[in-house]
């Protein structure tokens, strides 16, 4: 089994790119977000599951029927009250994870925490979700003069190309999941993709790569390395 497998949500699509209106476009079809696979609908007319308003207003259950370490949801809020002075943390929906033994785990989805509007105002990134794109590094020695200050910052904070990714880590991975139920609370939002994680890890990298030194004690391996003009006896950097 692959470490991450996207679910096919085609049976539940009820809206397309027209739903975004002045909020702009979003990537559709099979995607890689932060190195994770997502299966977004490819038909511009039907590629999202929309909730609120005239869309889905009752709970919707998506079958899972397998063990999983995590569930990653690519979603997007369509109207936020924060930009008009509304409160942070408005209740958007509940995501209910039901196990095959009948037990449930409930997660509240809140504006500015697990989900946010796109485009997102400066300084308003959600606390518990990440953009669908990774942070990047600017060119260090070339570029426009008026962007020199940005290059000195040495990192470019990612912006979302269409969705925010929220990851739920399963507290009982030994128990098979039956379904994910989305219970809308009123505000309009959409789900573009759901991916299951089968690796015992947090899906989003939080730290940079670190050099690692391995000391090999096998005399045969050491002798081969020395004959080839390799590193000092027993030491390898990776």
Coordinates of N, CA, C and O in Angstrom, one line a residue, residues 30-99:
X30 N -6.1 15.4 -10.8 CA -5.1 14.9 -9.8 C -4.0 15.9 -9.5 O -3.5 16.6 -10.4
X31 N -3.7 16.0 -8.2 CA -2.8 17.1 -7.8 C -1.8 16.5 -6.8 O -2.0 15.4 -6.2
X32 N -0.7 17.2 -6.6 CA 0.3 17.0 -5.6 C 0.4 18.2 -4.8 O 0.8 19.3 -5.2
X33 N -0.1 18.2 -3.5 CA 0.0 19.3 -2.6 C 1.0 19.0 -1.5 O 0.8 18.0 -0.8
X34 N 2.0 19.8 -1.4 CA 3.1 19.5 -0.4 C 3.6 18.1 -0.4 O 3.9 17.5 0.6
X35 N 3.7 17.6 -1.6 CA 4.2 16.2 -1.8 C 3.2 15.1 -1.6 O 3.5 13.9 -1.7
X36 N 1.9 15.5 -1.3 CA 0.9 14.5 -1.0 C -0.1 14.4 -2.2 O -0.5 15.5 -2.7
X37 N -0.6 13.2 -2.5 CA -1.5 13.1 -3.7 C -2.9 13.4 -3.3 O -3.4 13.0 -2.2
X38 N -3.6 14.2 -4.1 CA -5.0 14.5 -3.9 C -5.8 14.2 -5.3 O -5.2 14.6 -6.3
X39 N -7.0 13.7 -5.2 CA -7.8 13.5 -6.4 C -8.9 14.5 -6.4 O -10.0 14.2 -5.9
X40 N -8.6 15.6 -7.0 CA -9.7 16.7 -7.1 C -10.4 16.4 -8.4 O -9.8 15.9 -9.4
X41 N -11.7 16.7 -8.5 CA -12.4 16.4 -9.7 C -11.9 17.1 -10.9 O -11.4 18.3 -10.8
X42 N -11.9 16.5 -12.1 CA -11.3 17.1 -13.3 C -12.3 17.8 -14.1 O -11.9 18.6 -15.0
X43 N -13.6 17.6 -13.9 CA -14.6 18.3 -14.7 C -14.9 19.7 -14.0 O -15.3 19.8 -12.9
X44 N -14.7 20.8 -14.8 CA -14.9 22.1 -14.2 C -16.3 22.4 -13.7 O -16.5 23.2 -12.8
X45 N -17.3 21.6 -14.2 CA -18.7 21.7 -13.8 C -19.0 21.0 -12.5 O -19.8 21.5 -11.7
X46 N -18.3 19.9 -12.2 CA -18.5 19.2 -11.0 C -17.1 18.7 -10.5 O -16.7 17.6 -10.9
X47 N -16.6 19.4 -9.6 CA -15.2 19.0 -9.0 C -15.1 19.2 -7.5 O -14.1 18.9 -6.9
X48 N -16.2 19.8 -6.9 CA -16.1 20.1 -5.5 C -17.4 19.5 -4.8 O -18.4 19.3 -5.4
X49 N -17.2 19.3 -3.4 CA -18.4 19.1 -2.6 C -18.6 20.4 -1.8 O -17.8 20.9 -1.0
X50 N -19.7 21.1 -2.1 CA -20.0 22.4 -1.6 C -21.0 22.3 -0.4 O -22.0 21.5 -0.5
X51 N -20.8 23.1 0.6 CA -21.7 23.0 1.8 C -22.2 24.4 2.1 O -21.5 25.4 1.8
X52 N -23.4 24.5 2.7 CA -24.0 25.8 3.1 C -24.9 26.4 2.0 O -24.8 25.9 0.8
X53 N -25.6 27.4 2.4 CA -26.5 28.1 1.4 C -27.4 27.1 0.7 O -28.1 26.4 1.3
X54 N -27.3 27.1 -0.7 CA -28.2 26.2 -1.4 C -27.6 24.9 -1.7 O -28.1 24.1 -2.5
X55 N -26.4 24.7 -1.1 CA -25.7 23.4 -1.4 C -26.0 22.4 -0.4 O -27.2 22.3 0.1
X56 N -25.1 21.6 0.0 CA -25.3 20.5 1.0 C -25.5 21.1 2.4 O -24.6 21.7 2.9
X57 N -26.7 20.9 2.9 CA -27.0 21.5 4.2 C -27.2 20.4 5.3 O -27.6 20.8 6.4
X58 N -27.1 19.2 4.9 CA -27.3 18.1 5.9 C -26.0 17.3 5.9 O -25.2 17.4 5.0
X59 N -25.8 16.5 7.0 CA -24.5 15.8 7.1 C -24.3 14.8 5.9 O -25.2 14.2 5.4
X60 N -23.1 14.8 5.5 CA -22.7 13.9 4.4 C -21.6 12.9 4.8 O -20.6 13.4 5.4
X61 N -21.8 11.6 4.6 CA -20.8 10.6 5.0 C -20.0 10.1 3.9 O -20.6 9.7 2.8
X62 N -18.7 10.1 4.0 CA -17.8 9.6 3.0 C -17.2 8.3 3.5 O -16.5 8.3 4.5
X63 N -17.5 7.2 2.8 CA -16.9 5.9 3.3 C -15.4 5.9 3.3 O -14.8 6.4 2.4
X64 N -14.8 5.2 4.3 CA -13.4 5.0 4.3 C -13.1 3.5 4.4 O -12.3 3.0 3.6
X65 N -13.6 2.8 5.4 CA -13.6 1.4 5.5 C -12.2 0.8 5.4 O -11.9 -0.2 4.7
X66 N -11.3 1.4 6.2 CA -9.9 0.8 6.3 C -9.2 1.5 7.5 O -9.6 2.5 8.0
X67 N -8.1 0.9 7.8 CA -7.2 1.5 8.9 C -6.4 2.6 8.2 O -6.0 2.6 7.1
X68 N -6.2 3.7 9.0 CA -5.4 4.8 8.5 C -4.8 5.5 9.7 O -5.4 5.6 10.8
X69 N -3.6 6.1 9.5 CA -2.9 6.8 10.5 C -3.4 8.3 10.6 O -3.4 8.9 11.6
X70 N -3.8 8.8 9.4 CA -4.2 10.2 9.3 C -5.1 10.4 8.2 O -5.2 9.6 7.3
X71 N -5.9 11.5 8.2 CA -6.8 11.9 7.2 C -6.5 13.4 6.9 O -6.6 14.2 7.8
X72 N -6.2 13.7 5.6 CA -5.9 15.0 5.2 C -7.0 15.5 4.3 O -7.3 14.9 3.3
X73 N -7.5 16.7 4.7 CA -8.6 17.3 3.9 C -8.2 18.5 3.2 O -7.6 19.4 3.9
X74 N -8.4 18.7 1.9 CA -8.2 19.9 1.2 C -9.5 20.6 1.1 O -10.4 20.2 0.4
X75 N -9.6 21.7 1.8 CA -10.9 22.4 1.8 C -10.7 23.9 1.8 O -9.5 24.4 1.8
X76 N -11.7 24.7 1.7 CA -11.6 26.1 1.5 C -12.9 26.8 2.0 O -14.0 26.4 1.6
X77 N -12.8 27.9 2.8 CA -13.9 28.7 3.2 C -14.3 29.7 2.1 O -13.4 30.3 1.5
X78 N -15.6 29.8 1.8 CA -16.0 30.7 0.7 C -16.4 32.1 1.2 O -16.5 33.0 0.3
X79 N -16.7 32.2 2.4 CA -17.1 33.6 2.9 C -16.7 33.7 4.4 O -17.2 32.9 5.2
X80 N -15.8 34.6 4.7 CA -15.4 34.8 6.1 C -15.9 36.1 6.6 O -15.8 37.1 5.9
X81 N -16.3 36.1 7.9 CA -16.7 37.4 8.5 C -15.6 38.2 9.1 O -15.8 39.3 9.5
X82 N -14.4 37.6 9.2 CA -13.3 38.2 9.8 C -12.9 39.5 9.1 O -12.6 40.6 9.7
X83 N -12.9 39.5 7.8 CA -12.6 40.7 7.0 C -13.5 41.9 7.3 O -13.2 43.0 7.0
X84 N -14.7 41.6 7.8 CA -15.7 42.6 8.1 C -15.8 42.9 9.6 O -16.8 43.5 10.1
X85 N -14.8 42.4 10.3 CA -14.7 42.7 11.7 C -15.4 41.6 12.6 O -15.6 41.8 13.8
X86 N -15.7 40.5 12.0 CA -16.3 39.4 12.7 C -15.3 38.7 13.6 O -14.1 38.9 13.5
X87 N -15.8 37.7 14.4 CA -14.9 37.0 15.3 C -14.1 36.0 14.7 O -14.5 35.4 13.7
X88 N -12.9 35.7 15.3 CA -12.1 34.6 14.9 C -12.6 33.3 15.5 O -13.1 33.3 16.6
X89 N -12.6 32.3 14.7 CA -13.1 31.0 15.3 C -14.5 30.7 15.0 O -15.1 29.8 15.7
X90 N -15.2 31.3 14.1 CA -16.6 31.0 13.8 C -16.7 29.5 13.4 O -15.9 28.9 12.7
X91 N -17.7 28.8 13.9 CA -17.9 27.4 13.7 C -18.4 27.2 12.3 O -19.5 27.7 11.9
X92 N -17.6 26.5 11.5 CA -17.9 26.2 10.1 C -18.6 24.9 9.9 O -19.6 24.7 9.1
X93 N -18.0 23.8 10.6 CA -18.6 22.5 10.4 C -18.0 21.6 11.5 O -17.1 22.0 12.2
X94 N -18.5 20.4 11.6 CA -17.9 19.3 12.4 C -17.5 18.2 11.4 O -18.3 17.8 10.6
X95 N -16.3 17.7 11.6 CA -15.8 16.5 10.9 C -15.9 15.3 11.9 O -15.2 15.4 12.9
X96 N -16.7 14.3 11.6 CA -16.9 13.2 12.5 C -16.3 12.0 11.9 O -16.7 11.5 10.9
X97 N -15.3 11.4 12.6 CA -14.6 10.2 12.2 C -15.2 9.0 13.0 O -15.1 8.9 14.2
X98 N -15.9 8.1 12.2 CA -16.6 7.0 12.8 C -15.8 5.7 12.6 O -15.4 5.4 11.4
X99 N -15.5 5.0 13.7 CA -14.9 3.7 13.5 C -15.9 2.6 13.3 O -17.1 2.7 13.5

